[in-house]
Coordinates of C-alpha atoms in Angstrom, one line a residue:
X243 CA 73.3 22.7 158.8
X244 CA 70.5 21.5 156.6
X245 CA 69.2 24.2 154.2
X246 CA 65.6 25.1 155.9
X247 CA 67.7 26.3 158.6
X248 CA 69.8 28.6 156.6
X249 CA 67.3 30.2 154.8
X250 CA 65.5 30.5 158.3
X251 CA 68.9 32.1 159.4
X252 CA 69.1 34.9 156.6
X253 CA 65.0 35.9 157.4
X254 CA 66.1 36.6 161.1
X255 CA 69.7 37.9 160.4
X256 CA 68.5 40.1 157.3
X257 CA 66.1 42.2 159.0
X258 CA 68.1 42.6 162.3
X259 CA 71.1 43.8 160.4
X260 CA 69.1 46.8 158.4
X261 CA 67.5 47.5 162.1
X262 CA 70.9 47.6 163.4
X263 CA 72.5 49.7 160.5
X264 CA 69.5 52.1 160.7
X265 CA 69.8 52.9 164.1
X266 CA 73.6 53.4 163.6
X267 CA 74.1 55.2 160.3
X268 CA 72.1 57.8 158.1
X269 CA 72.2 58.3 154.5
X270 CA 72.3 62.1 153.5
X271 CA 72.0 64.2 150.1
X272 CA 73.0 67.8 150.4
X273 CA 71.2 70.8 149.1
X274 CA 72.1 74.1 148.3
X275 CA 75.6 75.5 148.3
X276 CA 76.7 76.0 151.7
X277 CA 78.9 73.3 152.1
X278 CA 80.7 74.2 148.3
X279 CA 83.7 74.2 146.9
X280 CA 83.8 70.8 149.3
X281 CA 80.3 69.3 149.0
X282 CA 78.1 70.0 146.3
X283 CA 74.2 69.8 146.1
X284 CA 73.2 66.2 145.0
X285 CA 75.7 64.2 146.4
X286 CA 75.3 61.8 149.1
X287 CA 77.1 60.9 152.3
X288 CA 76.9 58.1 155.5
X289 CA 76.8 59.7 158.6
X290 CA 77.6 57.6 162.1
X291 CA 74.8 58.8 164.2
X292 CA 75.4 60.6 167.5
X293 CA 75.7 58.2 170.4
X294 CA 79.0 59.7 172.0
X295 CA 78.7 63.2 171.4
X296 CA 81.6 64.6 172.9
X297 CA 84.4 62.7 170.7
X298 CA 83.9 65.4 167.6
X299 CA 87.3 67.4 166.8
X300 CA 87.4 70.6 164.9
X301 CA 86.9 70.7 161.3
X302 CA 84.4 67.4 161.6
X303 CA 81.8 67.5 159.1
X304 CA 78.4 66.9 161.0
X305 CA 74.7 66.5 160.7
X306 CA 72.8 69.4 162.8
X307 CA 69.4 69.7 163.5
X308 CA 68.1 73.4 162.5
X309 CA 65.1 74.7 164.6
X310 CA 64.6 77.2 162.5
X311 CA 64.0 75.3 159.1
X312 CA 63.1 72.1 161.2
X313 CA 65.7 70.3 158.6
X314 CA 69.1 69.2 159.1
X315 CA 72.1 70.1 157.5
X316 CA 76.2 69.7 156.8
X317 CA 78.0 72.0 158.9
X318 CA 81.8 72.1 159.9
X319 CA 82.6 72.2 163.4
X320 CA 84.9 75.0 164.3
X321 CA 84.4 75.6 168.0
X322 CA 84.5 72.9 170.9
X323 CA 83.1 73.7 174.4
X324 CA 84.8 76.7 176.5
X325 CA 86.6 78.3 173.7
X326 CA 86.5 81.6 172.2
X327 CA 85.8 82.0 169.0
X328 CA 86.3 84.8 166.7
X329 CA 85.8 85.7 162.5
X330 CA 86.6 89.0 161.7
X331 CA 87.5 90.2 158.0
X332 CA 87.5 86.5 156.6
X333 CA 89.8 85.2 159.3
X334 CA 88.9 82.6 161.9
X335 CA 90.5 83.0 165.5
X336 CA 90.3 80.1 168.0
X337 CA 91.1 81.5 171.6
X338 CA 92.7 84.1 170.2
X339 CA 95.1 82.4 167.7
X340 CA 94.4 82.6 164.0
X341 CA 93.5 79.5 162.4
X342 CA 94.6 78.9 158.3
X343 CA 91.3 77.2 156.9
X344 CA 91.9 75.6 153.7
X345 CA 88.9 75.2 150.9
X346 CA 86.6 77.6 152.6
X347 CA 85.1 80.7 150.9
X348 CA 85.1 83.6 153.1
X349 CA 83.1 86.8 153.4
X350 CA 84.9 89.9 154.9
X351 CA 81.7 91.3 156.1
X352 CA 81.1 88.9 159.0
X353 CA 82.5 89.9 162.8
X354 CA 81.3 88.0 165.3
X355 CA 82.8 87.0 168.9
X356 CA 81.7 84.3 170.9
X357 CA 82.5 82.4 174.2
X358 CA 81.1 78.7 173.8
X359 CA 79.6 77.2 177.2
X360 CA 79.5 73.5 178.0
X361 CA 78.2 71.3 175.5
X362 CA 78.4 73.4 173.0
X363 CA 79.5 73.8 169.2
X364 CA 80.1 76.7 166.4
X365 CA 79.8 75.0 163.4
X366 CA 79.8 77.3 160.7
X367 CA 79.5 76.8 156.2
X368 CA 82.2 76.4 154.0
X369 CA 80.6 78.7 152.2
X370 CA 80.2 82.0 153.8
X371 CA 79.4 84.4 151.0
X372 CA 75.7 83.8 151.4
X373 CA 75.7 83.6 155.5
X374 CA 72.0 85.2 156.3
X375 CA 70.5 81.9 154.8
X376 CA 72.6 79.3 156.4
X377 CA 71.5 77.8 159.7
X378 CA 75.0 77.9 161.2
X379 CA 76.1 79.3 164.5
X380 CA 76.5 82.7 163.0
X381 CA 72.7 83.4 162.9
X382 CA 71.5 80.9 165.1
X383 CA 74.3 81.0 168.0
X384 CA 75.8 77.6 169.7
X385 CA 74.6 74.6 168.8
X386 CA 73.9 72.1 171.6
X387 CA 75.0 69.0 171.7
X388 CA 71.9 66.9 171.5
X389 CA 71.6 68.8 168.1
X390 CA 74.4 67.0 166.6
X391 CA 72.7 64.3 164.4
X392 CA 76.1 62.7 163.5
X393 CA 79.6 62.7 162.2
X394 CA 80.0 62.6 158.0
X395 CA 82.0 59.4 157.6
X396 CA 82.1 58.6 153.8

């Protein structure tokens, strides 16, 4: 292959390649300390954007869209569609069975009870000390799935 055509080559393959990775992946910096003691404010992170939206597990780190601040943020995904979820006194019950969540930091003084429909999430902080200003299922109910931005990858 002579060399006009491989420099021809990189102009067309270049530019298709960041189109591609664009579309696919999304570069992140968090803010504020609702995702601490496990992601601080500053840091970056590559999300996979959200083409399949029903292959997150509980526990993911996701993207969310937030209506209510019109921003997105890092939220862990505790609830899948159909269950029952429940956090009284600092503990997290899943269909009624208590879940052990390591690296969180809890707050006593939230109760609330929830029956998730289809295509739904409850995503909630890993901080919970400060809940009224987090934009997590606690004060904004289920999120939907077509809120899901993406998965936190790296």
């Amino acid at each position: 292959m002579s060399y006009f055509k491989k420099i021809i080559l990189i102009f067309i393959k270049n530019p298709l390649n960041i189109f591609l990775y664009r579309r696919r992946f999304l570069r992140i910096e968090t803010f504020g300390e609702s995702m601490e003691p496990n992601f601080f404010p500053g840091e970056f992170y590559l999300v996979k954007r959200n083409f399949i939206p029903y292959l997150f597990d509980r526990f993911d780190i996701v993207v969310i869209h937030c209506e209510k601040h019109n921003s997105i943020h890092l939220k862990r995904i505790i609830g899948i569609n159909n269950e029952k979820i429940s956090y009284k006194n600092g503990i997290l019950y899943v269909n009624g069975e208590k879940i052990v969540e390591k690296n969180v930091i809890h707050n006593n003084k939230i109760n609330v009870s929830i029956i998730l429909g289809e295509n739904e999430y409850f995503v909630m902080s890993d901080n919970r000390e400060n809940y009224n200003f987090n934009c997590d299922s606690i004060n904004r109910g289920p999120v939907k799935v077509d809120h899901v931005i993406g998965k936190v990858i790296i």
